[in-house]
mmCIF file of C-alpha atoms in Angstrom:
data_model
loop_
_atom_site.group_PDB
_atom_site.id
_atom_site.type_symbol
_atom_site.label_atom_id
_atom_site.label_comp_id
_atom_site.label_asym_id
_atom_site.label_seq_id
_atom_site.Cartn_x
_atom_site.Cartn_y
_atom_site.Cartn_z
ATOM 1 C CA MET A 1 97.060 36.424 -15.035
ATOM 2 C CA ARG A 2 96.297 39.991 -14.057
ATOM 3 C CA HIS A 3 96.261 41.010 -17.708
ATOM 4 C CA SER A 4 93.639 38.367 -18.556
ATOM 5 C CA LEU A 5 91.437 39.597 -15.712
ATOM 6 C CA TYR A 6 91.560 43.098 -17.162
ATOM 7 C CA VAL A 7 90.689 41.739 -20.584
ATOM 8 C CA MET A 8 87.746 39.793 -19.142
ATOM 9 C CA ALA A 9 86.521 42.806 -17.173
ATOM 10 C CA PHE A 10 86.776 45.007 -20.272
ATOM 11 C CA ALA A 11 84.892 42.454 -22.374
ATOM 12 C CA PHE A 12 82.196 42.209 -19.720
ATOM 13 C CA ALA A 13 81.857 45.993 -19.595
ATOM 14 C CA LEU A 14 81.440 46.154 -23.354
ATOM 15 C CA SER A 15 78.787 43.437 -23.364
ATOM 16 C CA ALA A 16 76.701 44.993 -20.578
ATOM 17 C CA PRO A 17 74.964 47.510 -22.871
ATOM 18 C CA ALA A 18 73.959 44.650 -25.142
ATOM 19 C CA TRP A 19 72.361 42.906 -22.183
ATOM 20 C CA ALA A 20 70.592 46.108 -21.184
ATOM 21 C CA GLN A 21 69.080 46.313 -24.661
ATOM 22 C CA ASP A 22 68.093 42.656 -24.697
ATOM 23 C CA GLY A 23 64.519 42.576 -25.915
ATOM 24 C CA ALA A 24 64.392 46.248 -26.941
ATOM 25 C CA LEU A 25 63.616 45.370 -30.552
ATOM 26 C CA GLU A 26 60.920 42.885 -29.544
ATOM 27 C CA LEU A 27 59.363 45.427 -27.172
ATOM 28 C CA ALA A 28 59.283 48.065 -29.897
ATOM 29 C CA GLN A 29 57.689 45.593 -32.315
ATOM 30 C CA ALA A 30 55.079 44.624 -29.723
ATOM 31 C CA ARG A 31 54.252 48.294 -29.041
ATOM 32 C CA GLN A 32 53.881 48.896 -32.762
ATOM 33 C CA ALA A 33 51.649 45.825 -33.179
ATOM 34 C CA VAL A 34 49.399 46.970 -30.308
ATOM 35 C CA ASP A 35 49.177 50.451 -31.843
ATOM 36 C CA LYS A 36 48.231 49.017 -35.259
ATOM 37 C CA ALA A 37 45.584 46.784 -33.711
ATOM 38 C CA THR A 38 44.154 49.720 -31.796
ATOM 39 C CA GLN A 39 44.002 51.789 -34.995
ATOM 40 C CA ALA A 40 42.160 48.893 -36.674
ATOM 41 C CA ASP A 41 39.411 49.077 -34.005
ATOM 42 C CA ALA A 42 40.467 45.884 -32.258
ATOM 43 C CA ASP A 43 38.858 47.240 -29.071
ATOM 44 C CA GLN A 44 35.524 46.841 -30.826
ATOM 45 C CA TYR A 45 36.063 43.698 -32.898
ATOM 46 C CA ALA A 46 38.613 41.699 -30.841
ATOM 47 C CA PRO A 47 38.544 43.129 -27.312
ATOM 48 C CA ASP A 48 39.799 39.975 -25.598
ATOM 49 C CA LEU A 49 42.796 39.606 -27.888
ATOM 50 C CA ILE A 50 43.835 43.250 -27.742
ATOM 51 C CA GLY A 51 43.467 43.090 -23.967
ATOM 52 C CA LEU A 52 45.780 40.083 -23.868
ATOM 53 C CA ALA A 53 48.256 41.870 -26.107
ATOM 54 C CA ARG A 54 48.295 44.968 -23.908
ATOM 55 C CA GLN A 55 48.666 42.886 -20.773
ATOM 56 C CA GLY A 56 51.489 40.889 -22.369
ATOM 57 C CA LEU A 57 53.256 44.063 -23.444
ATOM 58 C CA GLU A 58 53.045 45.463 -19.923
ATOM 59 C CA GLN A 59 54.451 42.223 -18.508
ATOM 60 C CA ALA A 60 57.273 42.241 -21.065
ATOM 61 C CA GLN A 61 58.112 45.846 -20.196
ATOM 62 C CA ARG A 62 58.202 45.006 -16.493
ATOM 63 C CA ALA A 63 60.367 41.957 -17.192
ATOM 64 C CA ALA A 64 62.775 44.055 -19.250
ATOM 65 C CA GLY A 65 63.255 46.317 -16.244
ATOM 66 C CA ASP A 66 63.823 43.429 -13.837
ATOM 67 C CA ARG A 67 67.338 42.044 -13.869
ATOM 68 C CA ARG A 68 66.200 38.516 -13.011
ATOM 69 C CA GLU A 69 63.374 38.449 -15.580
ATOM 70 C CA ARG A 70 65.110 40.343 -18.401
ATOM 71 C CA LYS A 71 65.901 37.192 -20.366
ATOM 72 C CA ASN A 72 62.161 36.428 -20.595
ATOM 73 C CA ALA A 73 61.242 39.861 -21.964
ATOM 74 C CA PRO A 74 61.860 39.120 -25.679
ATOM 75 C CA ALA A 75 59.632 36.024 -25.678
ATOM 76 C CA MET A 76 56.937 37.844 -23.724
ATOM 77 C CA ALA A 77 57.062 40.775 -26.138
ATOM 78 C CA LEU A 78 56.903 38.435 -29.109
ATOM 79 C CA ARG A 79 53.780 36.783 -27.683
ATOM 80 C CA ALA A 80 52.190 40.207 -27.142
ATOM 81 C CA ALA A 81 52.982 41.153 -30.744
ATOM 82 C CA VAL A 82 51.400 37.934 -32.034
ATOM 83 C CA ASP A 83 48.256 38.533 -29.968
ATOM 84 C CA ALA A 84 48.070 42.108 -31.253
ATOM 85 C CA ASP A 85 48.581 40.989 -34.849
ATOM 86 C CA LEU A 86 45.790 38.448 -34.490
ATOM 87 C CA ALA A 87 43.516 41.093 -32.949
ATOM 88 C CA ARG A 88 44.263 43.420 -35.876
ATOM 89 C CA ALA A 89 43.600 40.655 -38.407
ATOM 90 C CA ARG A 90 40.280 39.742 -36.801
ATOM 91 C CA SER A 91 39.293 43.379 -36.672
ATOM 92 C CA GLU A 92 40.164 43.885 -40.330
ATOM 93 C CA GLU A 93 38.222 40.731 -41.195
ATOM 94 C CA ALA A 94 35.149 41.981 -39.334
ATOM 95 C CA THR A 95 35.380 45.345 -41.058
ATOM 96 C CA ALA A 96 35.739 43.706 -44.481
ATOM 97 C CA THR A 97 32.814 41.390 -43.775
ATOM 98 C CA ALA A 98 30.631 44.335 -42.792
ATOM 99 C CA GLN A 99 31.619 46.216 -45.959
ATOM 100 C CA LEU A 100 30.892 43.132 -48.063
ATOM 101 C CA GLN A 101 27.449 42.816 -46.513
ATOM 102 C CA LEU A 102 26.781 46.478 -47.191
ATOM 103 C CA ARG A 103 27.742 46.041 -50.854
ATOM 104 C CA ARG A 104 25.565 42.930 -51.153
ATOM 105 C CA ASN A 105 22.628 44.859 -49.748
ATOM 106 C CA GLU A 106 23.232 47.629 -52.287
ATOM 107 C CA VAL A 107 23.368 45.092 -55.142
ATOM 108 C CA ASN A 108 20.149 43.448 -53.942
ATOM 109 C CA GLN A 109 18.432 46.816 -53.758
ATOM 110 C CA LEU A 110 19.568 47.710 -57.275
ATOM 111 C CA GLN A 111 18.397 44.322 -58.587
ATOM 112 C CA ARG A 112 14.979 44.869 -57.016
ATOM 113 C CA GLN A 113 14.754 48.314 -58.572
ATOM 114 C CA LEU A 114 15.650 46.901 -61.986
ATOM 115 C CA SER A 115 13.153 44.060 -61.741
ATOM 116 C CA THR A 116 10.266 46.234 -60.582
ATOM 117 C CA GLY A 117 11.018 49.099 -62.937
ATOM 118 C CA GLU A 118 11.538 51.585 -60.127
ATOM 119 C CA ASP A 119 13.515 54.687 -60.821
ATOM 120 C CA ARG A 120 12.934 54.458 -64.599
ATOM 121 C CA ARG A 121 12.344 57.707 -66.441
#
């Protein structure tokens, strides 16, 4: 009986570091997603979403440090990462749309020059 208690205590001690790291991967992924969204100018093109992502990341970090809330940290971090990814995607879409419009304007200007004979030598 005493031997089995020692075995259980030893097993519990070995599993404690795994519990302490619960959600560490998800938190790192969420931080990385927020950083990528920030680099993609999400503050300009998707401010609400990047704000939600940052808030969610902060909540996940607080939960990871709270023994009672630790089990919720991975899901909270995952949600923050998804919000950040969406903010990055919307920002990249807005940037691409702006570049497309710029190219269309250039094409239209060149077509006008060709049709009016401007810039011919």
